[in-house]
CSV table of C-alpha atoms in Angstrom, one decimal:
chain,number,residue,atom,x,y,z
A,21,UNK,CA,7.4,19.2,19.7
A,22,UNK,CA,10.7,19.7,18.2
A,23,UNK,CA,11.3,16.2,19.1
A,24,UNK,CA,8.5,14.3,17.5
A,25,UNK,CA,9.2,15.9,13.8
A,26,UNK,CA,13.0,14.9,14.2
A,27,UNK,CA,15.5,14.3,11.5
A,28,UNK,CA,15.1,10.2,12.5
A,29,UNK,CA,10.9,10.8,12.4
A,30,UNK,CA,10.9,12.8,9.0
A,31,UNK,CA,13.2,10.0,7.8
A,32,UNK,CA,11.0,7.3,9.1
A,33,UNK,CA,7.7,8.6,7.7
A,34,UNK,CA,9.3,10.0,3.9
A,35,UNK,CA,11.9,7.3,3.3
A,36,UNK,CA,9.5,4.5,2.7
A,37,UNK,CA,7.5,6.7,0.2
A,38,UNK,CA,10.2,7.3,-2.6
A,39,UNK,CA,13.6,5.7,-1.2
A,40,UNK,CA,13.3,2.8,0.7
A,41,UNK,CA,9.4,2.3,-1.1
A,42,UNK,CA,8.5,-0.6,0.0
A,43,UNK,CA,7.5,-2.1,-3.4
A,44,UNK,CA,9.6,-0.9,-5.6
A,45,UNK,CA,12.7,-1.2,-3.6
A,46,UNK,CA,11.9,-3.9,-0.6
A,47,UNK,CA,9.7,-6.0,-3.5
A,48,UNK,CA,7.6,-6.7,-0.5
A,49,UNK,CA,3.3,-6.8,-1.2
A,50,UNK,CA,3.7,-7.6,-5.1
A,51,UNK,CA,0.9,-9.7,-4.8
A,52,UNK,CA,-2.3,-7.5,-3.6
A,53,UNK,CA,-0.4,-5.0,-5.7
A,54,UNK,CA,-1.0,-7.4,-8.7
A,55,UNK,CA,-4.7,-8.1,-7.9
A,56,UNK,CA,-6.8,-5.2,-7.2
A,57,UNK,CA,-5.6,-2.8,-9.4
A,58,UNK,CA,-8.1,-3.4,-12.7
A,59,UNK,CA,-9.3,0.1,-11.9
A,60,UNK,CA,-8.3,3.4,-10.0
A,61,UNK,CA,-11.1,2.9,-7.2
A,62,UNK,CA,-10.3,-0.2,-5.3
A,63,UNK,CA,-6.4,0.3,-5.6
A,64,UNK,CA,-7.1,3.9,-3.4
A,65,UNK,CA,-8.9,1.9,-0.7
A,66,UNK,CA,-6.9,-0.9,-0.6
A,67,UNK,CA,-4.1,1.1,0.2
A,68,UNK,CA,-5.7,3.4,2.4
A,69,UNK,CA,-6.5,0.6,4.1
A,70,UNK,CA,-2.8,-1.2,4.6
A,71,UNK,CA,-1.6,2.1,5.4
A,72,UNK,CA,-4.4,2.7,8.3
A,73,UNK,CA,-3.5,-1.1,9.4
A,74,UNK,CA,0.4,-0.9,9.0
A,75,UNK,CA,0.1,2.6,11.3
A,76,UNK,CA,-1.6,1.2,13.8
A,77,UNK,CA,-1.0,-2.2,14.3
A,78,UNK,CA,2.9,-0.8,14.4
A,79,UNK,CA,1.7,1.9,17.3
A,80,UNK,CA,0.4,-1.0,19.0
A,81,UNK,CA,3.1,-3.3,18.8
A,82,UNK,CA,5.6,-0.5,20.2
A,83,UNK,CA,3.4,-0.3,23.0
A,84,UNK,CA,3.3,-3.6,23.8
A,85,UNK,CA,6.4,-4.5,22.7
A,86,UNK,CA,8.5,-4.6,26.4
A,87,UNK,CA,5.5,-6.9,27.5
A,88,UNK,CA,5.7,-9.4,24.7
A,89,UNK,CA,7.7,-12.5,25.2
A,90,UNK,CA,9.9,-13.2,22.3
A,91,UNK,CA,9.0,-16.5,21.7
A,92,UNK,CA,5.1,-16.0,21.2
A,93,UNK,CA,6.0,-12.6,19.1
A,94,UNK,CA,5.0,-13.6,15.7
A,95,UNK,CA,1.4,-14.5,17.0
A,96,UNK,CA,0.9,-11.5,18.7
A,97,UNK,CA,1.5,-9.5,15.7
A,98,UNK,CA,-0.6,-11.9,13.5
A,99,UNK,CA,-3.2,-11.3,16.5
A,100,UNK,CA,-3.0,-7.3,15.8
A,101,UNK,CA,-3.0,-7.2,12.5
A,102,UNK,CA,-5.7,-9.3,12.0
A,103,UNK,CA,-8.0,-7.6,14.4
A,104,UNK,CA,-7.6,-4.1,12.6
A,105,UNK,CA,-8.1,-5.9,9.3
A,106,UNK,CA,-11.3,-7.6,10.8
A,107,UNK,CA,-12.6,-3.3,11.5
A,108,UNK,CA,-11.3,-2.5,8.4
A,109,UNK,CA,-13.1,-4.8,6.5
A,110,UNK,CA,-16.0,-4.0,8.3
A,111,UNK,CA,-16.1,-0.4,7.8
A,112,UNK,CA,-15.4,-1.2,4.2
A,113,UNK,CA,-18.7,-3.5,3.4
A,114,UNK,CA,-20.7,-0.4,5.8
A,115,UNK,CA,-19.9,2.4,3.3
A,116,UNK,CA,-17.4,1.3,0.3
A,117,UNK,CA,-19.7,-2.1,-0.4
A,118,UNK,CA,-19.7,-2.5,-3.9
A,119,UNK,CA,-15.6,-1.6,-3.3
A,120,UNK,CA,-15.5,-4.2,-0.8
A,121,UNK,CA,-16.8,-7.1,-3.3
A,122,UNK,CA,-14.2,-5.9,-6.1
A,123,UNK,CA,-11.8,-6.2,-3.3
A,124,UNK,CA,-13.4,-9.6,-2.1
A,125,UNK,CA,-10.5,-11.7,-0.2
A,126,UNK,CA,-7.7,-9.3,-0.6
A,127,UNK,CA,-9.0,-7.5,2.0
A,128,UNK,CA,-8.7,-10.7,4.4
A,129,UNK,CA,-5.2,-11.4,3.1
A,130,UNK,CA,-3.5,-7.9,4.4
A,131,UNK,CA,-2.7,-10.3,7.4
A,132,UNK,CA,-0.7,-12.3,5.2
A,133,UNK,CA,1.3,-9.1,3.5
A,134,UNK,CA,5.2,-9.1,4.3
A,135,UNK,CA,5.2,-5.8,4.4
A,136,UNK,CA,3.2,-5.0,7.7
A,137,UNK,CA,5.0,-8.3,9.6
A,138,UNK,CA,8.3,-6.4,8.1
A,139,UNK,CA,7.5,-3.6,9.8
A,140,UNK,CA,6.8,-5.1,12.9
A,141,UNK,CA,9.3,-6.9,13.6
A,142,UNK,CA,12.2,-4.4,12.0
A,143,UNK,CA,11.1,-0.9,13.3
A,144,UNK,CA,7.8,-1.5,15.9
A,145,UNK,CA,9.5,-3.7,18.1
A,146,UNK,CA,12.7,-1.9,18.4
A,147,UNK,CA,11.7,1.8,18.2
A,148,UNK,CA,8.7,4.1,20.0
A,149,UNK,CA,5.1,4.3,19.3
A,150,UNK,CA,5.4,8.0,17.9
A,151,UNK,CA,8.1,6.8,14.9
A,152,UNK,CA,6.7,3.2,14.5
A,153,UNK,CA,3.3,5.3,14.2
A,154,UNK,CA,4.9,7.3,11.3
A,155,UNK,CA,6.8,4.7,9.8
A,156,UNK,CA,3.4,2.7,9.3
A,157,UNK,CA,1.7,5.5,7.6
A,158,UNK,CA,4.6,6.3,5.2
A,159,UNK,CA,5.2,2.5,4.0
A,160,UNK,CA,1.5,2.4,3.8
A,161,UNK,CA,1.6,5.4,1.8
A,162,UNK,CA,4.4,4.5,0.1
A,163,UNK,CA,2.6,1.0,-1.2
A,164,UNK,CA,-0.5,2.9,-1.9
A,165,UNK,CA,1.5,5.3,-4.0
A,166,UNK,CA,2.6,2.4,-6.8
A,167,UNK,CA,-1.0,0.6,-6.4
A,168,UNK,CA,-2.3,4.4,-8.0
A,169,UNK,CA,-0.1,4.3,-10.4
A,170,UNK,CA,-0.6,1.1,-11.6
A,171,UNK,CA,-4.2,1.4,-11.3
A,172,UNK,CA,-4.5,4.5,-13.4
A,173,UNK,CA,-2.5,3.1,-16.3
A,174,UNK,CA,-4.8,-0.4,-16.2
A,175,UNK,CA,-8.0,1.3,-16.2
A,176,UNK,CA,-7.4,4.8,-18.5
A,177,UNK,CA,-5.7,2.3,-21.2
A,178,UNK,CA,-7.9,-1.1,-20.2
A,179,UNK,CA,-11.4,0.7,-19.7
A,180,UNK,CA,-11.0,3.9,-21.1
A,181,UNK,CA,-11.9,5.2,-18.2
A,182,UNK,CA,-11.0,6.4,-14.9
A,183,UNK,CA,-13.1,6.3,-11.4
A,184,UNK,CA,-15.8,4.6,-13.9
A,185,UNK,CA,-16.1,7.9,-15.8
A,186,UNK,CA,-15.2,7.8,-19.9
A,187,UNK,CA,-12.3,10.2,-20.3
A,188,UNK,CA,-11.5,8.7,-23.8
A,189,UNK,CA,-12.9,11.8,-26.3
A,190,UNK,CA,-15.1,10.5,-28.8
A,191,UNK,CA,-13.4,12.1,-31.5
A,192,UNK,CA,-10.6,9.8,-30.2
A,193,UNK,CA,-12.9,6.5,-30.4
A,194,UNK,CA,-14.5,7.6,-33.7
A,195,UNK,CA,-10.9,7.9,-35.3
A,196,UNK,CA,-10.4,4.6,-34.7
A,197,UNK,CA,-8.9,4.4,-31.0
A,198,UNK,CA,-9.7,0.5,-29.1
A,199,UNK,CA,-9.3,0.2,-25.2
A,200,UNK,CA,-6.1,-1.9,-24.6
A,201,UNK,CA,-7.6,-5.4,-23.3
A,202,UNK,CA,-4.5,-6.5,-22.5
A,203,UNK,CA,-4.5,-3.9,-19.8
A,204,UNK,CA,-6.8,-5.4,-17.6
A,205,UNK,CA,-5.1,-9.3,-17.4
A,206,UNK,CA,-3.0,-9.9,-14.7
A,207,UNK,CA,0.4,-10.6,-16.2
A,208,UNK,CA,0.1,-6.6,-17.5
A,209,UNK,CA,0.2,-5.7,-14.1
A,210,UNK,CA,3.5,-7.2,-13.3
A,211,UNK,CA,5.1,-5.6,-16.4
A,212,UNK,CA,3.5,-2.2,-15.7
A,213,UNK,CA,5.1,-3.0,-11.5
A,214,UNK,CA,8.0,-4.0,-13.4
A,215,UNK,CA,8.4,-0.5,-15.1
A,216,UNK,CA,7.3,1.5,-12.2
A,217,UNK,CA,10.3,-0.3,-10.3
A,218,UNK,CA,12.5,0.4,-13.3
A,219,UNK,CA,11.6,4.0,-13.5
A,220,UNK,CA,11.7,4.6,-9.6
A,221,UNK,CA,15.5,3.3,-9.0
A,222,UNK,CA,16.5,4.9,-12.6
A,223,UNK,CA,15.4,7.9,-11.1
A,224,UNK,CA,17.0,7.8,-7.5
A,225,UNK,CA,20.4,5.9,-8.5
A,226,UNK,CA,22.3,8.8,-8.0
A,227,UNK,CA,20.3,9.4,-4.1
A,228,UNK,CA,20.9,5.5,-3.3
């Protein structure tokens, strides 16, 4: 027991959420993280779902990855990953649909993200199932972590809202207060990304 919550495990599953995140400090998924977060909703399920996909399409890998001949890796993995995402997305349109049709082809492109065939091939296919399981599920969380934070700022200061609910007081509106449009366009959420990277390494210089 001792063993699986080592020093090396804890490091594996918390490093990628604040110190080695994988977006603010591997710049790795800044794409999906641009596109689906308009509102608070589809930025939590995308990222639970990377994080479900990078956890267990590392844990397999490791598994497999003694059997695997190095020169047809690549396609294994891309044979994983896209499996899981194929359930995932199926689950999704089951009991998230109208979250599935915001998402529309993001979903299908997690195959495509650099940061579950980083994974892969830098920690699953050198280290065990348990810490490649962990290490999944924290650079999962740790993307999910900056697509909430972005997703909240777009949609409280875009929409006025947040889960779809009005939050905005109407005092606030009657006063004279006007949702930010420029909140919801696509170029504010590289600047917001930009700031959350700004903020995160400000913040952890001194740990680096």
């Amino acid at each position: 027991m001792s063993k699986m919550f080592s020093e090396e495990n804890k490091a594996a599953f918390c490093n990628p959420i604040n110190l080695n995140n994988p977006i603010a400090v591997q710049v790795l998924g800044i794409c999906s993280a641009l596109a689906v977060t308009s509102q608070l909703k589809p930025a939590i399920v995308m990222g639970l779902s990377v994080t479900v996909i990078t956890a267990f399409s590392n844990l397999i890998i490791s598994l497999l990855r003694k059997t695997i001949p190095n020169r047809i890796r690549i396609i294994v993995q891309l044979v994983v990953v896209a499996a899981l995402v194929t359930i995932v997305s199926q689950v999704l349109k089951a009991y998230v649909y109208d979250v599935s049709v915001q998402l529309s082809v993001y979903v299908g492109l997690i195959i495509t993200n650099c940061i579950l065939m980083g994974r892969l091939e830098a920690f699953a296919m050198q280290n065990g199932p348990w810490s490649s399981f962990l290490d999944g599920i924290g650079n999962g969380l740790g993307y999910a972590l900056v697509l909430v934070i972005v997703g909240f700022i777009r949609e409280l200061f875009g929409f006025g809202t947040l889960f779809g609910f009005n939050v905005i007081p109407k005092c606030l509106t009657d006063a004279g207060y006007v949702n930010n449009g420029m909140m919801v366009m696509p170029a504010m959420s590289l600047i917001i990304v930009g700031c959350v990277i700004w903020a995160h390494r400000s913040i952890n210089k001194e740990e680096k």
